PDB file of C-alpha atoms and ligand atoms in Angstrom:
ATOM      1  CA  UNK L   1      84.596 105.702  99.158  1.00 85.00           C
ATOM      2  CA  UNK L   2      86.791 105.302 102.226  1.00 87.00           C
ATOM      3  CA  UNK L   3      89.954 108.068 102.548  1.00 87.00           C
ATOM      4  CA  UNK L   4      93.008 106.166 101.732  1.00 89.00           C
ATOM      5  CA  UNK L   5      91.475 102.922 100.044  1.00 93.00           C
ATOM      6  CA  UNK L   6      91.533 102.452  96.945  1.00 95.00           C
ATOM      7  CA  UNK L   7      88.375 101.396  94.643  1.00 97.00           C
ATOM      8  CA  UNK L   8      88.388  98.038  93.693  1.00 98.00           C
ATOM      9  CA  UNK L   9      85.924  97.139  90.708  1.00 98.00           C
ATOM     10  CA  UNK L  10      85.789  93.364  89.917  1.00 98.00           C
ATOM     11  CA  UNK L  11      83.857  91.186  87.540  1.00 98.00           C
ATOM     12  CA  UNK L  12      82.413  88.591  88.091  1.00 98.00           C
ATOM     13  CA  UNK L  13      81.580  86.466  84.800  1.00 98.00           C
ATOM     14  CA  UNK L  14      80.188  83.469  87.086  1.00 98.00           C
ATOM     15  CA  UNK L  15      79.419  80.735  84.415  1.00 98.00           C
ATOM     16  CA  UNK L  16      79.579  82.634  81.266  1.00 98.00           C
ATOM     17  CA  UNK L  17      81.503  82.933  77.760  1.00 98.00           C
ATOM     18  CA  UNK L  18      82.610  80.385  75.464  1.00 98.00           C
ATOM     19  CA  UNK L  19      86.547  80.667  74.866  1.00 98.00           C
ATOM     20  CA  UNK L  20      86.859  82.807  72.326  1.00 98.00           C
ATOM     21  CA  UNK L  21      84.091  85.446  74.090  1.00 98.00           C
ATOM     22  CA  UNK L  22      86.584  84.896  77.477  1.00 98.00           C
ATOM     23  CA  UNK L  23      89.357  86.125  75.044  1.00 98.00           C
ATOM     24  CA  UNK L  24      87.649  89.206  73.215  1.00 98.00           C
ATOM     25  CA  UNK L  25      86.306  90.554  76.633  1.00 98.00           C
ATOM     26  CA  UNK L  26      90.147  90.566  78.468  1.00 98.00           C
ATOM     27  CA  UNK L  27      91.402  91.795  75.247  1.00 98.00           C
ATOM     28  CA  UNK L  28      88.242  94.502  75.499  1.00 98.00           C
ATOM     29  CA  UNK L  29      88.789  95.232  78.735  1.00 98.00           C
ATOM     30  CA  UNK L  30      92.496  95.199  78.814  1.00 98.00           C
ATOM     31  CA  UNK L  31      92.561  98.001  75.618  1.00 97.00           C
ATOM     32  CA  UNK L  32      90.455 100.354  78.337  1.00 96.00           C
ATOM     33  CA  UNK L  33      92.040  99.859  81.534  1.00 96.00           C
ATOM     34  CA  UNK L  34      94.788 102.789  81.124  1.00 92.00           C
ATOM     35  CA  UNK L  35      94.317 105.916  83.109  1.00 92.00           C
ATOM     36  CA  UNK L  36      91.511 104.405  85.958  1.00 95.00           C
ATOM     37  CA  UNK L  37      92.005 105.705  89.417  1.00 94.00           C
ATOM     38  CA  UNK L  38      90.318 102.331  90.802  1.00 97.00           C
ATOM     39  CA  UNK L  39      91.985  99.297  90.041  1.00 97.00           C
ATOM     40  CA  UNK L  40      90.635  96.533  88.050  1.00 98.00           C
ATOM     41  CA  UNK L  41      89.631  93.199  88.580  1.00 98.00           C
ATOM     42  CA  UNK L  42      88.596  89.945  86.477  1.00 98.00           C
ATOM     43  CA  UNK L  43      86.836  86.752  87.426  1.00 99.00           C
ATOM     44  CA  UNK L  44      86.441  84.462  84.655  1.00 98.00           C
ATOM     45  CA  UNK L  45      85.112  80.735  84.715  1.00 98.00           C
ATOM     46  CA  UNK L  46      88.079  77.968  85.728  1.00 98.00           C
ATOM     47  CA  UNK L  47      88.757  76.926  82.752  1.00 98.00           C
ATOM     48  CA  UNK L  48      89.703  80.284  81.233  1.00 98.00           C
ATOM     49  CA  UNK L  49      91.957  81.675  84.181  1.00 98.00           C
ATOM     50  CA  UNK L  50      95.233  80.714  82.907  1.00 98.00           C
ATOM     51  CA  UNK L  51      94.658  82.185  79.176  1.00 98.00           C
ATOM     52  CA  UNK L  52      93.458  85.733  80.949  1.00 98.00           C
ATOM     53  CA  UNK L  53      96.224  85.405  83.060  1.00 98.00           C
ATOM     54  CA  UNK L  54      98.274  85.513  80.040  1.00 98.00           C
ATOM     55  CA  UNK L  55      96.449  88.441  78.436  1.00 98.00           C
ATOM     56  CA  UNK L  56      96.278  90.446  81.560  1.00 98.00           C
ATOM     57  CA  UNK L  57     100.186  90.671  81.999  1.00 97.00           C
ATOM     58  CA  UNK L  58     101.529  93.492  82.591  1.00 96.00           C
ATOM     59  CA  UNK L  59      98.536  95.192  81.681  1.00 97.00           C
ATOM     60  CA  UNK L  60      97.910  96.228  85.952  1.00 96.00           C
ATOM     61  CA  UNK L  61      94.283  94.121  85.700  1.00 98.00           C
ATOM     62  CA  UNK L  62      94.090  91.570  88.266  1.00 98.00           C
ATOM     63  CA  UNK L  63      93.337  88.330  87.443  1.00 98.00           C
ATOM     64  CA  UNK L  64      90.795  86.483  90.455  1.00 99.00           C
ATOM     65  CA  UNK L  65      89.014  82.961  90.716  1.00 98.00           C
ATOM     66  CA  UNK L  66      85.197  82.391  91.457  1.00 98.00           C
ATOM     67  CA  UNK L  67      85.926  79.544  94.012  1.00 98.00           C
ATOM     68  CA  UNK L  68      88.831  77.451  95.754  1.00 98.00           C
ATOM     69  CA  UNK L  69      88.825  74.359  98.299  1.00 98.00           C
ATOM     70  CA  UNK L  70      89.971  74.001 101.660  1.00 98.00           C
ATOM     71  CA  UNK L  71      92.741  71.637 100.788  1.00 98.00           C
ATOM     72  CA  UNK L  72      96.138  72.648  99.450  1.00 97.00           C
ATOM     73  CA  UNK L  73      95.823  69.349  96.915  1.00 97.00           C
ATOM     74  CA  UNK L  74      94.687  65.934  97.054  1.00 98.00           C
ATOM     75  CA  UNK L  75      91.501  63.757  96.444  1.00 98.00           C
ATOM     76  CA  UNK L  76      88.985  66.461  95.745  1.00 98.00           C
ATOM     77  CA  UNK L  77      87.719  65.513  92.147  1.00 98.00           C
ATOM     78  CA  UNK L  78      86.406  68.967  90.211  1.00 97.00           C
ATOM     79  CA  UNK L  79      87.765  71.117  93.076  1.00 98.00           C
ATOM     80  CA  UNK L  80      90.827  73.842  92.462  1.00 98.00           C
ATOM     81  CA  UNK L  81      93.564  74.627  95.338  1.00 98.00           C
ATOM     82  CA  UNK L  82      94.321  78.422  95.687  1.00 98.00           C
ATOM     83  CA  UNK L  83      97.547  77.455  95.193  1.00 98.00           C
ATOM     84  CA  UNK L  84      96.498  76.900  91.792  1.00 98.00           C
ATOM     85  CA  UNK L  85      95.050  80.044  91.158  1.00 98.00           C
ATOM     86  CA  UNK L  86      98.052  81.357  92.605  1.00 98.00           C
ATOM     87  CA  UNK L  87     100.602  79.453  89.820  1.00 98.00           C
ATOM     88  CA  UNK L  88      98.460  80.710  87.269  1.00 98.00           C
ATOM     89  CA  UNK L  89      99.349  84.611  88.237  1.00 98.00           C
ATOM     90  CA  UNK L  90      95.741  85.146  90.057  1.00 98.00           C
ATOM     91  CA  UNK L  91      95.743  87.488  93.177  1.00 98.00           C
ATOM     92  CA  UNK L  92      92.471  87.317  94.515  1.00 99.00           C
ATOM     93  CA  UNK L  93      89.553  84.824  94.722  1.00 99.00           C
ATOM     94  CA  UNK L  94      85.239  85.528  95.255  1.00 99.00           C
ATOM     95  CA  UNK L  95      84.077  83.084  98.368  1.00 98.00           C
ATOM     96  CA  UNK L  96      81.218  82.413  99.562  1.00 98.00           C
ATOM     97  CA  UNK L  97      79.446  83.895  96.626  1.00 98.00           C
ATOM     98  CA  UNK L  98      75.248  83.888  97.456  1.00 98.00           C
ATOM     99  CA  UNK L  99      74.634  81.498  94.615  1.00 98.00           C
ATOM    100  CA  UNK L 100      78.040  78.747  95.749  1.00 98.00           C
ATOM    101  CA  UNK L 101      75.738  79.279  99.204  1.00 97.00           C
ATOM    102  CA  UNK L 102      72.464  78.384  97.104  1.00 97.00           C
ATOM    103  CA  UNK L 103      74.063  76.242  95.043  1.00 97.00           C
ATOM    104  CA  UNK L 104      76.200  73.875  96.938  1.00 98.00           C
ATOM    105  CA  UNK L 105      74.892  74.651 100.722  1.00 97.00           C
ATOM    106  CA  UNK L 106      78.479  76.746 101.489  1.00 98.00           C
ATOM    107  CA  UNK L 107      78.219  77.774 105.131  1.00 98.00           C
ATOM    108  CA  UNK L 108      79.804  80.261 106.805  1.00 98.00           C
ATOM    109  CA  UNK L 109      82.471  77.415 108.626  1.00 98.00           C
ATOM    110  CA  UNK L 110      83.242  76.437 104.810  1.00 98.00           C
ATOM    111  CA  UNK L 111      83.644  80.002 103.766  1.00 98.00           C
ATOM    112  CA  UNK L 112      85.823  80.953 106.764  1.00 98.00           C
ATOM    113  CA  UNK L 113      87.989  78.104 106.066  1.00 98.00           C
ATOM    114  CA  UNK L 114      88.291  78.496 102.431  1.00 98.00           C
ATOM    115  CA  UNK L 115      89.488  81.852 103.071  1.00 98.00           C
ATOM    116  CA  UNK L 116      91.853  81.059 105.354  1.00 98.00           C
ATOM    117  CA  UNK L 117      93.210  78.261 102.459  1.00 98.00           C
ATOM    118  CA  UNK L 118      93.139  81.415 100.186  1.00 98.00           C
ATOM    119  CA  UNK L 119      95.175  83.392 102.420  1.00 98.00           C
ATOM    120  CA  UNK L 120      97.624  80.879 103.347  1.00 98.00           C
ATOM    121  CA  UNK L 121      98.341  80.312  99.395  1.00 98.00           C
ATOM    122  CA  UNK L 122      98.839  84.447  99.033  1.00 98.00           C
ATOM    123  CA  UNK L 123      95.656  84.652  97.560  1.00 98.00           C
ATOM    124  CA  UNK L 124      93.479  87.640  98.128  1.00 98.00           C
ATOM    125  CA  UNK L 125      90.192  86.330  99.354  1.00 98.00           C
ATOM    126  CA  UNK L 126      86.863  88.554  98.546  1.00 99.00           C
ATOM    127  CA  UNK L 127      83.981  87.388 101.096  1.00 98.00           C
ATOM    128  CA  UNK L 128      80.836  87.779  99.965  1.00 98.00           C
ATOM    129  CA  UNK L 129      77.735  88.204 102.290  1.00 98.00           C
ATOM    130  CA  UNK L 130      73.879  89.316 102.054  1.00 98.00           C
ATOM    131  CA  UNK L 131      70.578  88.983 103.042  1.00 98.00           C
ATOM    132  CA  UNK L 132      67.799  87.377 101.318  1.00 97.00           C
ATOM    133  CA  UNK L 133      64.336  89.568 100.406  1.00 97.00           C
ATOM    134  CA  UNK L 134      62.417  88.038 103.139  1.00 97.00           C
ATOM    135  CA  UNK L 135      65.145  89.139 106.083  1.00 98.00           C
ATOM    136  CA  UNK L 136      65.160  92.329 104.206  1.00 97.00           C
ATOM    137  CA  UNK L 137      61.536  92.839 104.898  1.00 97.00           C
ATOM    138  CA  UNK L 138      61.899  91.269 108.164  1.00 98.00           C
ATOM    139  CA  UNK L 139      64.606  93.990 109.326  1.00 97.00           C
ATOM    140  CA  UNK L 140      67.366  91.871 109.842  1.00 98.00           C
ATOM    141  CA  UNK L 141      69.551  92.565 106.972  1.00 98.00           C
ATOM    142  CA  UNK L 142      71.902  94.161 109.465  1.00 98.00           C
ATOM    143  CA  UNK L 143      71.820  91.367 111.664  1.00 98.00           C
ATOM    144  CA  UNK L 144      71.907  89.146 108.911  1.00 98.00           C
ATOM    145  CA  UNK L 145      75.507  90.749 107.540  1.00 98.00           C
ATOM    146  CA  UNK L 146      76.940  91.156 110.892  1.00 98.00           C
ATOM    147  CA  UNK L 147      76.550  87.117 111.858  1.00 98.00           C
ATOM    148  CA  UNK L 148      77.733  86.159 108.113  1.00 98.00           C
ATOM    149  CA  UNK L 149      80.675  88.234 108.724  1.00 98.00           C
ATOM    150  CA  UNK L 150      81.679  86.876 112.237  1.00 98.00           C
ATOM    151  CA  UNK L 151      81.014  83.330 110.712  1.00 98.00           C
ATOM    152  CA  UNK L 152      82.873  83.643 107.191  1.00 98.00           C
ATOM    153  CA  UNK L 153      86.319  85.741 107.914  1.00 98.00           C
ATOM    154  CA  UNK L 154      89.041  83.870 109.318  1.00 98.00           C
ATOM    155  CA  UNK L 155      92.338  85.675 111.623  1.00 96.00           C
ATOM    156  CA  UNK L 156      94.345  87.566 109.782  1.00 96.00           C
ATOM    157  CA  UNK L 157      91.430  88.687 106.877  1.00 98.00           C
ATOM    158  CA  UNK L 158      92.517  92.136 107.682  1.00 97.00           C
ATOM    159  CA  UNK L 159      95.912  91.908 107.616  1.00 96.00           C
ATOM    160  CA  UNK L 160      95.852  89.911 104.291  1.00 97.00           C
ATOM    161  CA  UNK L 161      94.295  92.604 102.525  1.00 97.00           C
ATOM    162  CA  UNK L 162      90.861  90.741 102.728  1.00 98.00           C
ATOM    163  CA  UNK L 163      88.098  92.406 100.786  1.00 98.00           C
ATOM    164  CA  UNK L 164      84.201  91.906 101.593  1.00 98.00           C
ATOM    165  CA  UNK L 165      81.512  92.144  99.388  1.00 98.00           C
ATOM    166  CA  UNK L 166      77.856  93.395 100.430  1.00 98.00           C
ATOM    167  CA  UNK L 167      75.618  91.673  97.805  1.00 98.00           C
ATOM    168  CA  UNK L 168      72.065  91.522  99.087  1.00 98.00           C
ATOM    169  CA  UNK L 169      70.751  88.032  97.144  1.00 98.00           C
ATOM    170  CA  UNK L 170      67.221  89.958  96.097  1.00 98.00           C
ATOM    171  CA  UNK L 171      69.460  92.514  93.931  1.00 97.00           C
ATOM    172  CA  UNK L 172      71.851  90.000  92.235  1.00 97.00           C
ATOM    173  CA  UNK L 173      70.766  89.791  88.456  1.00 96.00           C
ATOM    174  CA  UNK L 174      67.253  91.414  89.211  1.00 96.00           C
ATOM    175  CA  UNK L 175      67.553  94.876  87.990  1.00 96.00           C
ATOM    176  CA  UNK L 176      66.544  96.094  92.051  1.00 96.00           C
ATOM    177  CA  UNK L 177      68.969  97.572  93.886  1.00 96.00           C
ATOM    178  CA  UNK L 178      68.664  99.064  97.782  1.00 97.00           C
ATOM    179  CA  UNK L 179      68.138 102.528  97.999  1.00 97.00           C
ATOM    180  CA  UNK L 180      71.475 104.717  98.477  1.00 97.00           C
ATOM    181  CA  UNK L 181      70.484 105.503 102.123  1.00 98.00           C
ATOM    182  CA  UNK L 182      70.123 101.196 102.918  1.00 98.00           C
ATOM    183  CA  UNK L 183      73.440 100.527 101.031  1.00 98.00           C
ATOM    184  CA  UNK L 184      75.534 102.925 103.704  1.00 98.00           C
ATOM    185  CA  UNK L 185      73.852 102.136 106.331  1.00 98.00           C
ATOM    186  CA  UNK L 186      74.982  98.667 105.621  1.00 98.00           C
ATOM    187  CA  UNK L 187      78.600  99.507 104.775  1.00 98.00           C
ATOM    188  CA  UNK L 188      78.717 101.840 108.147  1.00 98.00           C
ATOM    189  CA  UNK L 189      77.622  98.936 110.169  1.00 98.00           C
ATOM    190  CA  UNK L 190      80.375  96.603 107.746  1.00 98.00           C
ATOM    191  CA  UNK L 191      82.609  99.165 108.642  1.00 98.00           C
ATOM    192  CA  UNK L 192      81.969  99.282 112.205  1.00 97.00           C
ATOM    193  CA  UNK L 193      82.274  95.626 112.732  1.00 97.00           C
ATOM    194  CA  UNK L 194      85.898  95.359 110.464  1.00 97.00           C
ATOM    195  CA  UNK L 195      87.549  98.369 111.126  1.00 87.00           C
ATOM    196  CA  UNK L 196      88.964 101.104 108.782  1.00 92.00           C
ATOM    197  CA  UNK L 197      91.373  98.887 105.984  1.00 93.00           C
ATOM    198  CA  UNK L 198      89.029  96.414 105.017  1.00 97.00           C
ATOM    199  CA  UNK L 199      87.752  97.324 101.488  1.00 98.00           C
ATOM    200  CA  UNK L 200      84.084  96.987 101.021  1.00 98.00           C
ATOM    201  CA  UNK L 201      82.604  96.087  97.630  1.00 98.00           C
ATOM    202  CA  UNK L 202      78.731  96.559  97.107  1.00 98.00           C
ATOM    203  CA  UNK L 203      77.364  94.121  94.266  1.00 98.00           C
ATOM    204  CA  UNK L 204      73.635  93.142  92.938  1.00 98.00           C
ATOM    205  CA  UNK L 205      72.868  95.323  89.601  1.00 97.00           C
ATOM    206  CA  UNK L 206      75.269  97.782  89.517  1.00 98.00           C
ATOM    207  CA  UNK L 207      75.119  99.031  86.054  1.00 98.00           C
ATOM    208  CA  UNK L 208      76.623 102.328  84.269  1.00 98.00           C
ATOM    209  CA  UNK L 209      73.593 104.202  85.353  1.00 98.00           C
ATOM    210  CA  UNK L 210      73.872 103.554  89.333  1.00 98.00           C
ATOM    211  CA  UNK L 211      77.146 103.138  89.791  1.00 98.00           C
ATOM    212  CA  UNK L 212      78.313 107.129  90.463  1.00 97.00           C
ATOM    213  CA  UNK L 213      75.939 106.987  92.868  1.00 98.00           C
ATOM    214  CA  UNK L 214      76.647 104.122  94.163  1.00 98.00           C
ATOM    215  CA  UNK L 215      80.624 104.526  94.555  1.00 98.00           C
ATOM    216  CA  UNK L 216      80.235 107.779  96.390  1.00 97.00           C
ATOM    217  CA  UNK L 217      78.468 106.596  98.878  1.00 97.00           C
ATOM    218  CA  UNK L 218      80.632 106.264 102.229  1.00 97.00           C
ATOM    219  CA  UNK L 219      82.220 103.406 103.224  1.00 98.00           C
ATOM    220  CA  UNK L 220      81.122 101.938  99.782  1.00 98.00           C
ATOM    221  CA  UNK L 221      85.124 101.079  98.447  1.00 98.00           C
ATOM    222  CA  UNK L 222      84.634  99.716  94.825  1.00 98.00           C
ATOM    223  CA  UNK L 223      81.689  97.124  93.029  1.00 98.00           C
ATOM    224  CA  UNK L 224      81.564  93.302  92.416  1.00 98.00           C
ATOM    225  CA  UNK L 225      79.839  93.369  89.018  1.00 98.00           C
ATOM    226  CA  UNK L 226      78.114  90.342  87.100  1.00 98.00           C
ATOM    227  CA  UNK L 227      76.178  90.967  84.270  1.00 98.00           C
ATOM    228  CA  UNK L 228      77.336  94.050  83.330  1.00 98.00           C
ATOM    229  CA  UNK L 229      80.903  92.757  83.676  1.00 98.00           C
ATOM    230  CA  UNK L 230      80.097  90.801  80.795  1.00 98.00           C
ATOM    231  CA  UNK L 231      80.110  93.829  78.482  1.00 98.00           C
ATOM    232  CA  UNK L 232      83.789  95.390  77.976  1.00 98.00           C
ATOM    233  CA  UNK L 233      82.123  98.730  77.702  1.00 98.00           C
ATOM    234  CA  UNK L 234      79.896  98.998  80.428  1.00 98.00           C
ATOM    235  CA  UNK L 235      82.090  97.324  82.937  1.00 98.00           C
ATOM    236  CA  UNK L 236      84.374 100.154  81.934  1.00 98.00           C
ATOM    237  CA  UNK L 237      82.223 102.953  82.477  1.00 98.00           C
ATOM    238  CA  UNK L 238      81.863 101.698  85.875  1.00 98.00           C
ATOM    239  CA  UNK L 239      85.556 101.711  86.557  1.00 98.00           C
ATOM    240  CA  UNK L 240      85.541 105.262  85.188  1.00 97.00           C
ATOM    241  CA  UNK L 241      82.478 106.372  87.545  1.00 97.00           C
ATOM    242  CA  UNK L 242      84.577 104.753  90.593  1.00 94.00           C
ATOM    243  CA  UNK L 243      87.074 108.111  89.685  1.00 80.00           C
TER     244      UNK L 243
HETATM  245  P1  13P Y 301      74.685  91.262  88.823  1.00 86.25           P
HETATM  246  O1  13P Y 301      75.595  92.453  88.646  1.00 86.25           O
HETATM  247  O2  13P Y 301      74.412  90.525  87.550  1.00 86.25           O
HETATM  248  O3  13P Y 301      73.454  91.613  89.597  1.00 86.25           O
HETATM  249  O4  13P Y 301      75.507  90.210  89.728  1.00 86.25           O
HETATM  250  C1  13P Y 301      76.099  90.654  90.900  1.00 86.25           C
HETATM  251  C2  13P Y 301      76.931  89.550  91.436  1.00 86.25           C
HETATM  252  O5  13P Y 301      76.438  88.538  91.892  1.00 86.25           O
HETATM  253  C3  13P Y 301      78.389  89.718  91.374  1.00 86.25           C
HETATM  254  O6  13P Y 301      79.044  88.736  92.110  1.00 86.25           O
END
């Protein structure tokens, strides 16, 4: 945790649930979001956003999208503006997500200027970055992070509210996650580089198990959870662990 930020715990159900699963897990995780110190933070598929928009009123869980364009409208078939997000009642959206990198060759240029779109619309823009195994082993996961970063946050990130995301790709959906003393010494050198507002989410297995550990850790300001997110209960018991 960072004094005088606080946790942020988001899901992230990447390409998951049919409808009526979308529905029971808001509803689930609406019923258990009274009383959480950190505040809460839900990232369904496009097609569901508006509908948990809906259930999530007034209920203080934020409502985010997995992706947005560049453009604020136009000839862009399949895309979605930020501004759209935005109608809907969204307040943040995940860029530059490892697998839209793996997936659909996002760069760092793309990412930067998607989150400047983001911010522009009054979306809240959560940047993800991490290294691969092999730069891991290689000793340049630092160096790795540090470049992303530079490459992937446009002016005025801070200032927006901008969150960051440390998700090292080798730990996303693997069951591995880097040991406690690799995880701060990645969010010290995060926090080095952005300075003291920027919340810093670490994501890549966080489960009920690891993630006390986990959110103590310094620096370390909340968790960007997938498959666990997927289970009202256990994406819960990580809000609850985040104090
Ligand atoms: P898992 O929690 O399934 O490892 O996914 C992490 C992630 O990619 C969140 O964006």
């Amino acid at each position: 945790m960072t004094p005088g930020i606080r946790p942020l715990i988001a899901g992230n159900w990447k390409m998951n649930a049919s409808a009526r699963e979308a529905v029971d897990l808001a509803q689930a995780v609406r019923a258990g979001a009274t009383g959480l110190a950190a505040e809460l933070l839900v990232c369904p598929p496009f097609p569901y956003v508006a509908g948990v928009c809906g259930l999530m009123a007034g209920s203080g869980v934020a409502v985010g999208g997995q992706d947005c364009h560049t453009a604020v409208k136009g000839a862009h078939t399949g895309d979605v503006a930020a501004a759209m997000l935005k109608d809907l009642g969204a307040a943040y959206v995940i860029l530059g997500h490892s697998e839209r990198r793996a997936d659909h060759g996002e760069t760092d240029a793309l990412v930067r200027a998607k989150a400047a779109a983001a911010i522009a619309a009054g979306l809240v823009p959560i940047v993800c970055v991490g290294e691969t195994l092999a730069q891991r082993e290689a000793g340049q996961a630092e160096a790795v992070v540090a470049a992303q970063l530079s490459g992937s946050l446009p002016e005025g990130f801070e200032a927006a509210g901008g969150v960051v995301a440390y998700e090292p790709v080798w730990a996303i959906g693997t069951g591995k996650v880097p040991t406690e003393a690799d995880i701060a010494a990645l969010h010290a050198a995060m926090r080095a580089q952005l300075g003291a507002k920027t919340r810093l989410l670490y994501g890549g297995s966080m489960k009920p198990s690891n993630a006390q550990a986990i959110l103590a850790l310094a620096n370390v300001d909340g968790g960007l959870i997938g498959g666990a997110a997927l289970v009202a209960a256990d994406f819960l018991a990580i809000a609850k662990a985040a104090g």
